Amino acid sequence: MTQDDQYKWYVVRVFSSHEKKVKRYLDREIEMRGLEDKISEVLIPTETVIEIRSGKKRTREKNFFPGYILLKTIYDEEVNNLIQGAPSTIGFLKTGKTQHIPKPLRKAEVDRILGRVQDNEDMMEQGGKIEIPYDEGDVVKVIDGPFKDFDGTVQEVNTEKLKLRVLVSIFGRKTPVEVDVNQVEPAT
């Protein structure tokens, strides 16, 4: 068994929105304490999404699992103490009968998570994943185009074309109209 086979992926619970802070701390401590041979990777599973808000495209990172980071390590008491002493960290995720020892992720779980991270990287190379902030049933106000100042309900979201089908009331009848995502805003 090679040393690489000894590494397992574990889940570490952290305060929500503190994932990057904890990762920076762990990376620094691993280097300072010389634990590179025990901890090979600290990972925050994220995807980059392009949001359209108020007609402007904006890129942001979205966490797959808020409040959790993944650690590829050879688990022992020294690693456990590092995690327990890290600021904004709750500790290893422990399940089942082994409440005192964390259980590593199964290979299928790791493959799924790492595959999702890789898929996101591939998608960003092709132009990115666009996240539209509207869902079916949302009430919106048209702010541009021939249906300006009409309120309506989102009937369909087309992420490829960045279009919405909105039901607006024209002459007392519900009529579906197609508008660009940047032509609407949430109704107040």
Short mmCIF file of N, CA, C and O in Angstrom, two decimals, residues 1-107:
data_model
loop_
_atom_site.label_atom_id
_atom_site.label_comp_id
_atom_site.label_asym_id
_atom_site.label_seq_id
_atom_site.Cartn_x
_atom_site.Cartn_y
_atom_site.Cartn_z
N MET A 1 0.85 -1.18 0.00
CA MET A 1 0.00 0.00 0.00
C MET A 1 0.89 1.24 0.00
O MET A 1 1.72 1.42 0.88
N THR A 2 0.72 2.09 -1.00
CA THR A 2 1.51 3.32 -1.06
C THR A 2 0.92 4.35 -0.11
O THR A 2 -0.21 4.23 0.35
N GLN A 3 1.70 5.38 0.16
CA GLN A 3 1.22 6.43 1.07
C GLN A 3 -0.02 7.10 0.48
O GLN A 3 -0.92 7.47 1.21
N ASP A 4 -0.08 7.24 -0.83
CA ASP A 4 -1.23 7.88 -1.48
C ASP A 4 -2.51 7.09 -1.21
O ASP A 4 -3.59 7.68 -1.09
N ASP A 5 -2.40 5.76 -1.09
CA ASP A 5 -3.57 4.93 -0.79
C ASP A 5 -4.06 5.13 0.64
O ASP A 5 -5.21 4.82 0.95
N GLN A 6 -3.21 5.63 1.51
CA GLN A 6 -3.59 5.84 2.91
C GLN A 6 -4.44 7.09 3.10
O GLN A 6 -5.14 7.21 4.09
N TYR A 7 -4.34 8.03 2.16
CA TYR A 7 -5.12 9.26 2.27
C TYR A 7 -6.60 8.96 2.06
O TYR A 7 -6.98 8.21 1.18
N LYS A 8 -7.43 9.57 2.88
CA LYS A 8 -8.88 9.45 2.76
C LYS A 8 -9.46 10.86 2.85
O LYS A 8 -8.88 11.76 3.45
N TRP A 9 -10.63 11.03 2.26
CA TRP A 9 -11.33 12.31 2.32
C TRP A 9 -12.27 12.33 3.53
O TRP A 9 -13.05 11.39 3.73
N TYR A 10 -12.18 13.40 4.31
CA TYR A 10 -13.04 13.60 5.48
C TYR A 10 -13.77 14.92 5.35
O TYR A 10 -13.29 15.86 4.69
N VAL A 11 -14.91 15.02 6.01
CA VAL A 11 -15.70 16.25 6.01
C VAL A 11 -15.43 16.98 7.32
O VAL A 11 -15.46 16.38 8.40
N VAL A 12 -15.16 18.27 7.21
CA VAL A 12 -14.94 19.11 8.39
C VAL A 12 -16.05 20.15 8.42
O VAL A 12 -16.30 20.84 7.42
N ARG A 13 -16.72 20.25 9.56
CA ARG A 13 -17.79 21.24 9.74
C ARG A 13 -17.18 22.56 10.19
O ARG A 13 -16.36 22.59 11.10
N VAL A 14 -17.60 23.64 9.52
CA VAL A 14 -17.11 24.98 9.85
C VAL A 14 -18.30 25.93 9.93
O VAL A 14 -19.40 25.60 9.49
N PHE A 15 -18.08 27.10 10.51
CA PHE A 15 -19.13 28.10 10.55
C PHE A 15 -19.45 28.49 9.11
O PHE A 15 -18.55 28.68 8.28
N SER A 16 -20.74 28.62 8.81
CA SER A 16 -21.15 28.99 7.47
C SER A 16 -20.55 30.35 7.10
O SER A 16 -20.47 31.26 7.94
N SER A 17 -20.10 30.49 5.88
CA SER A 17 -19.45 31.69 5.33
C SER A 17 -18.01 31.86 5.82
O SER A 17 -17.39 32.86 5.53
N HIS A 18 -17.48 30.91 6.57
CA HIS A 18 -16.10 30.98 7.05
C HIS A 18 -15.21 29.96 6.34
O HIS A 18 -14.06 29.76 6.75
N GLU A 19 -15.71 29.33 5.30
CA GLU A 19 -14.97 28.26 4.64
C GLU A 19 -13.61 28.73 4.12
O GLU A 19 -12.59 28.05 4.35
N LYS A 20 -13.55 29.89 3.47
CA LYS A 20 -12.28 30.38 2.92
C LYS A 20 -11.31 30.75 4.04
O LYS A 20 -10.11 30.49 3.93
N LYS A 21 -11.83 31.33 5.09
CA LYS A 21 -11.00 31.71 6.23
C LYS A 21 -10.36 30.46 6.85
O LYS A 21 -9.16 30.45 7.15
N VAL A 22 -11.15 29.41 7.03
CA VAL A 22 -10.64 28.17 7.61
C VAL A 22 -9.61 27.54 6.68
O VAL A 22 -8.56 27.07 7.12
N LYS A 23 -9.88 27.53 5.37
CA LYS A 23 -8.94 26.95 4.40
C LYS A 23 -7.60 27.69 4.46
O LYS A 23 -6.54 27.05 4.49
N ARG A 24 -7.64 29.02 4.47
CA ARG A 24 -6.39 29.79 4.54
C ARG A 24 -5.62 29.44 5.82
O ARG A 24 -4.41 29.24 5.80
N TYR A 25 -6.33 29.36 6.94
CA TYR A 25 -5.70 29.03 8.22
C TYR A 25 -5.05 27.63 8.14
O TYR A 25 -3.90 27.45 8.52
N LEU A 26 -5.82 26.65 7.65
CA LEU A 26 -5.29 25.29 7.58
C LEU A 26 -4.09 25.19 6.65
O LEU A 26 -3.10 24.53 6.98
N ASP A 27 -4.17 25.84 5.50
CA ASP A 27 -3.03 25.82 4.56
C ASP A 27 -1.77 26.38 5.23
O ASP A 27 -0.68 25.81 5.09
N ARG A 28 -1.93 27.48 5.97
CA ARG A 28 -0.79 28.09 6.68
C ARG A 28 -0.24 27.15 7.76
O ARG A 28 0.96 26.95 7.87
N GLU A 29 -1.14 26.59 8.55
CA GLU A 29 -0.73 25.72 9.66
C GLU A 29 -0.08 24.42 9.14
O GLU A 29 0.88 23.94 9.74
N ILE A 30 -0.62 23.87 8.08
CA ILE A 30 -0.04 22.64 7.50
C ILE A 30 1.40 22.90 7.10
O ILE A 30 2.30 22.10 7.39
N GLU A 31 1.65 24.05 6.47
CA GLU A 31 3.01 24.38 6.05
C GLU A 31 3.91 24.67 7.25
O GLU A 31 5.03 24.16 7.34
N MET A 32 3.40 25.44 8.23
CA MET A 32 4.22 25.79 9.40
C MET A 32 4.56 24.57 10.25
O MET A 32 5.68 24.45 10.74
N ARG A 33 3.62 23.65 10.40
CA ARG A 33 3.84 22.46 11.24
C ARG A 33 4.46 21.30 10.47
O ARG A 33 4.73 20.25 11.05
N GLY A 34 4.64 21.47 9.17
CA GLY A 34 5.24 20.40 8.36
C GLY A 34 4.34 19.18 8.23
O GLY A 34 4.81 18.05 8.26
N LEU A 35 3.04 19.41 8.07
CA LEU A 35 2.08 18.30 7.97
C LEU A 35 1.72 17.93 6.53
O LEU A 35 0.73 17.25 6.30
N GLU A 36 2.52 18.38 5.57
CA GLU A 36 2.21 18.10 4.17
C GLU A 36 2.14 16.60 3.88
O GLU A 36 1.44 16.17 2.97
N ASP A 37 2.89 15.80 4.66
CA ASP A 37 2.88 14.35 4.45
C ASP A 37 1.61 13.70 5.01
O ASP A 37 1.28 12.57 4.67
N LYS A 38 0.87 14.40 5.88
CA LYS A 38 -0.36 13.86 6.46
C LYS A 38 -1.63 14.45 5.85
O LYS A 38 -2.66 13.80 5.82
N ILE A 39 -1.56 15.70 5.41
CA ILE A 39 -2.72 16.38 4.83
C ILE A 39 -2.33 16.83 3.43
O ILE A 39 -1.51 17.72 3.26
N SER A 40 -2.91 16.18 2.42
CA SER A 40 -2.49 16.50 1.06
C SER A 40 -3.36 17.57 0.40
O SER A 40 -2.92 18.21 -0.55
N GLU A 41 -4.60 17.77 0.89
CA GLU A 41 -5.46 18.76 0.23
C GLU A 41 -6.56 19.24 1.16
O GLU A 41 -7.15 18.46 1.91
N VAL A 42 -6.83 20.54 1.09
CA VAL A 42 -7.97 21.16 1.76
C VAL A 42 -8.83 21.73 0.63
O VAL A 42 -8.37 22.53 -0.16
N LEU A 43 -10.08 21.29 0.55
CA LEU A 43 -10.92 21.63 -0.60
C LEU A 43 -12.25 22.23 -0.16
O LEU A 43 -12.93 21.67 0.72
N ILE A 44 -12.61 23.35 -0.77
CA ILE A 44 -13.95 23.91 -0.63
C ILE A 44 -14.62 23.64 -1.97
O ILE A 44 -14.28 24.26 -2.97
N PRO A 45 -15.57 22.70 -2.02
CA PRO A 45 -16.23 22.40 -3.29
C PRO A 45 -17.12 23.57 -3.72
O PRO A 45 -18.12 23.86 -3.06
N THR A 46 -16.73 24.24 -4.79
CA THR A 46 -17.49 25.40 -5.28
C THR A 46 -17.70 25.30 -6.77
O THR A 46 -17.05 24.52 -7.46
N GLU A 47 -18.62 26.12 -7.25
CA GLU A 47 -18.80 26.29 -8.67
C GLU A 47 -18.89 27.78 -8.94
O GLU A 47 -19.34 28.56 -8.09
N THR A 48 -18.43 28.19 -10.10
CA THR A 48 -18.51 29.59 -10.49
C THR A 48 -19.75 29.76 -11.35
O THR A 48 -19.95 29.02 -12.31
N VAL A 49 -20.59 30.71 -10.96
CA VAL A 49 -21.81 30.97 -11.72
C VAL A 49 -21.82 32.43 -12.16
O VAL A 49 -21.23 33.29 -11.52
N ILE A 50 -22.48 32.67 -13.28
CA ILE A 50 -22.66 34.02 -13.78
C ILE A 50 -24.10 34.40 -13.49
O ILE A 50 -25.02 33.74 -13.96
N GLU A 51 -24.27 35.45 -12.68
CA GLU A 51 -25.61 35.92 -12.33
C GLU A 51 -25.93 37.14 -13.17
O GLU A 51 -25.05 37.93 -13.50
N ILE A 52 -27.20 37.28 -13.46
CA ILE A 52 -27.65 38.49 -14.13
C ILE A 52 -28.59 39.20 -13.17
O ILE A 52 -29.65 38.68 -12.83
N ARG A 53 -28.16 40.35 -12.70
CA ARG A 53 -28.96 41.15 -11.77
C ARG A 53 -28.97 42.59 -12.26
O ARG A 53 -27.92 43.14 -12.57
N SER A 54 -30.14 43.16 -12.32
CA SER A 54 -30.30 44.54 -12.78
C SER A 54 -29.65 44.74 -14.14
O SER A 54 -29.04 45.78 -14.41
N GLY A 55 -29.74 43.73 -14.99
CA GLY A 55 -29.21 43.83 -16.34
C GLY A 55 -27.71 43.69 -16.45
O GLY A 55 -27.14 43.86 -17.52
N LYS A 56 -27.02 43.39 -15.36
CA LYS A 56 -25.56 43.28 -15.39
C LYS A 56 -25.14 41.86 -15.08
O LYS A 56 -25.68 41.22 -14.19
N LYS A 57 -24.14 41.37 -15.82
CA LYS A 57 -23.57 40.05 -15.55
C LYS A 57 -22.55 40.19 -14.44
O LYS A 57 -21.76 41.12 -14.42
N ARG A 58 -22.58 39.24 -13.54
CA ARG A 58 -21.66 39.24 -12.41
C ARG A 58 -21.26 37.81 -12.14
O ARG A 58 -22.09 36.91 -12.12
N THR A 59 -19.97 37.59 -11.93
CA THR A 59 -19.46 36.25 -11.65
C THR A 59 -19.26 36.10 -10.14
O THR A 59 -18.74 37.01 -9.50
N ARG A 60 -19.70 34.96 -9.61
CA ARG A 60 -19.49 34.69 -8.19
C ARG A 60 -19.28 33.21 -7.97
O ARG A 60 -19.66 32.40 -8.80
N GLU A 61 -18.64 32.89 -6.86
CA GLU A 61 -18.44 31.49 -6.50
C GLU A 61 -19.57 31.06 -5.58
O GLU A 61 -19.94 31.79 -4.66
N LYS A 62 -20.09 29.88 -5.85
CA LYS A 62 -21.20 29.35 -5.06
C LYS A 62 -20.73 28.04 -4.43
O LYS A 62 -20.21 27.17 -5.10
N ASN A 63 -20.91 27.94 -3.14
CA ASN A 63 -20.52 26.75 -2.39
C ASN A 63 -21.50 25.61 -2.63
O ASN A 63 -22.70 25.81 -2.56
N PHE A 64 -21.00 24.40 -2.90
CA PHE A 64 -21.88 23.23 -3.00
C PHE A 64 -22.44 22.88 -1.63
O PHE A 64 -23.60 22.53 -1.50
N PHE A 65 -21.59 22.96 -0.62
CA PHE A 65 -21.96 22.53 0.73
C PHE A 65 -21.59 23.62 1.73
O PHE A 65 -20.55 23.52 2.40
N PRO A 66 -22.42 24.66 1.88
CA PRO A 66 -22.08 25.71 2.84
C PRO A 66 -21.92 25.12 4.24
O PRO A 66 -22.69 24.28 4.67
N GLY A 67 -20.87 25.56 4.93
CA GLY A 67 -20.61 25.07 6.27
C GLY A 67 -19.74 23.83 6.34
O GLY A 67 -19.52 23.29 7.42
N TYR A 68 -19.21 23.40 5.19
CA TYR A 68 -18.37 22.20 5.17
C TYR A 68 -17.17 22.42 4.24
O TYR A 68 -17.27 23.10 3.23
N ILE A 69 -16.04 21.83 4.63
CA ILE A 69 -14.89 21.74 3.73
C ILE A 69 -14.46 20.28 3.73
O ILE A 69 -14.84 19.50 4.61
N LEU A 70 -13.68 19.90 2.73
CA LEU A 70 -13.19 18.52 2.63
C LEU A 70 -11.69 18.51 2.87
O LEU A 70 -10.97 19.43 2.46
N LEU A 71 -11.24 17.46 3.53
CA LEU A 71 -9.84 17.34 3.88
C LEU A 71 -9.35 15.96 3.44
O LEU A 71 -9.90 14.95 3.85
N LYS A 72 -8.33 15.94 2.59
CA LYS A 72 -7.71 14.68 2.17
C LYS A 72 -6.51 14.46 3.07
O LYS A 72 -5.52 15.20 2.99
N THR A 73 -6.62 13.46 3.94
CA THR A 73 -5.62 13.31 4.98
C THR A 73 -5.44 11.86 5.41
O THR A 73 -6.27 11.01 5.12
N ILE A 74 -4.35 11.63 6.11
CA ILE A 74 -4.15 10.39 6.85
C ILE A 74 -4.53 10.77 8.28
O ILE A 74 -3.79 11.46 8.98
N TYR A 75 -5.72 10.37 8.69
CA TYR A 75 -6.26 10.80 9.98
C TYR A 75 -5.45 10.22 11.14
O TYR A 75 -5.16 9.03 11.19
N ASP A 76 -5.07 11.10 12.07
CA ASP A 76 -4.45 10.68 13.33
C ASP A 76 -4.72 11.77 14.37
O ASP A 76 -5.40 12.76 14.09
N GLU A 77 -4.19 11.60 15.54
CA GLU A 77 -4.44 12.54 16.66
C GLU A 77 -3.92 13.94 16.34
O GLU A 77 -4.55 14.94 16.69
N GLU A 78 -2.78 14.04 15.67
CA GLU A 78 -2.21 15.35 15.34
C GLU A 78 -3.12 16.11 14.39
O GLU A 78 -3.36 17.31 14.56
N VAL A 79 -3.66 15.43 13.39
CA VAL A 79 -4.59 16.06 12.44
C VAL A 79 -5.87 16.46 13.17
O VAL A 79 -6.40 17.55 12.98
N ASN A 80 -6.36 15.58 14.02
CA ASN A 80 -7.57 15.87 14.79
C ASN A 80 -7.37 17.12 15.65
O ASN A 80 -8.24 18.00 15.71
N ASN A 81 -6.22 17.23 16.32
CA ASN A 81 -5.94 18.40 17.16
C ASN A 81 -5.86 19.68 16.34
O ASN A 81 -6.31 20.74 16.80
N LEU A 82 -5.28 19.60 15.15
CA LEU A 82 -5.22 20.77 14.27
C LEU A 82 -6.63 21.26 13.94
O LEU A 82 -6.92 22.45 14.05
N ILE A 83 -7.50 20.34 13.57
CA ILE A 83 -8.87 20.71 13.21
C ILE A 83 -9.63 21.23 14.42
O ILE A 83 -10.32 22.25 14.35
N GLN A 84 -9.50 20.56 15.55
CA GLN A 84 -10.21 20.99 16.76
C GLN A 84 -9.76 22.38 17.22
O GLN A 84 -10.55 23.14 17.78
N GLY A 85 -8.51 22.73 16.96
CA GLY A 85 -7.99 24.03 17.39
C GLY A 85 -8.14 25.14 16.37
O GLY A 85 -7.81 26.29 16.65
N ALA A 86 -8.62 24.82 15.19
CA ALA A 86 -8.75 25.84 14.14
C ALA A 86 -9.92 26.77 14.44
O ALA A 86 -10.99 26.33 14.85
N PRO A 87 -9.73 28.08 14.24
CA PRO A 87 -10.83 29.02 14.48
C PRO A 87 -11.96 28.80 13.47
O PRO A 87 -11.72 28.37 12.34
N SER A 88 -13.18 29.06 13.90
CA SER A 88 -14.39 28.94 13.07
C SER A 88 -14.67 27.51 12.63
O SER A 88 -15.37 27.29 11.66
N THR A 89 -14.08 26.54 13.31
CA THR A 89 -14.24 25.14 12.96
C THR A 89 -14.99 24.41 14.08
O THR A 89 -14.69 24.58 15.25
N ILE A 90 -15.97 23.60 13.69
CA ILE A 90 -16.73 22.81 14.65
C ILE A 90 -16.04 21.47 14.87
O ILE A 90 -16.02 20.95 15.98
N GLY A 91 -15.46 20.92 13.81
CA GLY A 91 -14.73 19.65 13.93
C GLY A 91 -15.08 18.72 12.79
O GLY A 91 -15.82 19.06 11.88
N PHE A 92 -14.52 17.52 12.85
CA PHE A 92 -14.81 16.51 11.84
C PHE A 92 -16.27 16.10 11.94
O PHE A 92 -16.83 16.03 13.03
N LEU A 93 -16.86 15.77 10.80
CA LEU A 93 -18.22 15.23 10.77
C LEU A 93 -18.13 13.78 11.22
O LEU A 93 -17.41 12.99 10.63
N LYS A 94 -18.85 13.46 12.27
CA LYS A 94 -18.83 12.11 12.82
C LYS A 94 -20.23 11.54 12.74
O LYS A 94 -21.20 12.21 13.09
N THR A 95 -20.34 10.31 12.26
CA THR A 95 -21.65 9.70 12.07
C THR A 95 -21.70 8.31 12.68
O THR A 95 -20.68 7.68 12.91
N GLY A 96 -22.91 7.85 12.90
CA GLY A 96 -23.13 6.47 13.31
C GLY A 96 -22.55 6.13 14.66
O GLY A 96 -22.52 6.93 15.58
N LYS A 97 -22.06 4.90 14.78
CA LYS A 97 -21.58 4.35 16.05
C LYS A 97 -20.20 4.87 16.43
O LYS A 97 -19.79 4.80 17.57
N THR A 98 -19.47 5.39 15.45
CA THR A 98 -18.10 5.85 15.72
C THR A 98 -18.11 7.35 15.99
O THR A 98 -17.46 8.12 15.29
N GLN A 99 -18.83 7.78 17.01
CA GLN A 99 -18.94 9.20 17.32
C GLN A 99 -17.62 9.84 17.73
O GLN A 99 -17.48 11.04 17.65
N HIS A 100 -16.64 9.05 18.15
CA HIS A 100 -15.36 9.61 18.56
C HIS A 100 -14.33 9.63 17.43
O HIS A 100 -13.34 10.32 17.51
N ILE A 101 -14.58 8.88 16.37
CA ILE A 101 -13.65 8.84 15.22
C ILE A 101 -14.44 9.19 13.96
O ILE A 101 -15.48 8.59 13.69
N PRO A 102 -13.96 10.17 13.17
CA PRO A 102 -14.69 10.52 11.95
C PRO A 102 -14.62 9.39 10.92
O PRO A 102 -13.65 8.63 10.86
N LYS A 103 -15.65 9.30 10.13
CA LYS A 103 -15.72 8.27 9.09
C LYS A 103 -15.37 8.92 7.75
O LYS A 103 -15.94 9.95 7.40
N PRO A 104 -14.43 8.35 7.00
CA PRO A 104 -14.08 8.95 5.70
C PRO A 104 -15.23 8.80 4.70
O PRO A 104 -16.09 7.92 4.84
N LEU A 105 -15.22 9.67 3.71
CA LEU A 105 -16.21 9.58 2.64
C LEU A 105 -15.96 8.32 1.80
O LEU A 105 -14.82 7.89 1.64
N ARG A 106 -17.04 7.76 1.27
CA ARG A 106 -16.90 6.61 0.37
C ARG A 106 -16.36 7.10 -0.98
O ARG A 106 -16.55 8.25 -1.37
N LYS A 107 -15.71 6.22 -1.69
CA LYS A 107 -15.12 6.57 -2.99
C LYS A 107 -16.15 7.14 -3.95
O LYS A 107 -15.89 8.12 -4.65
#
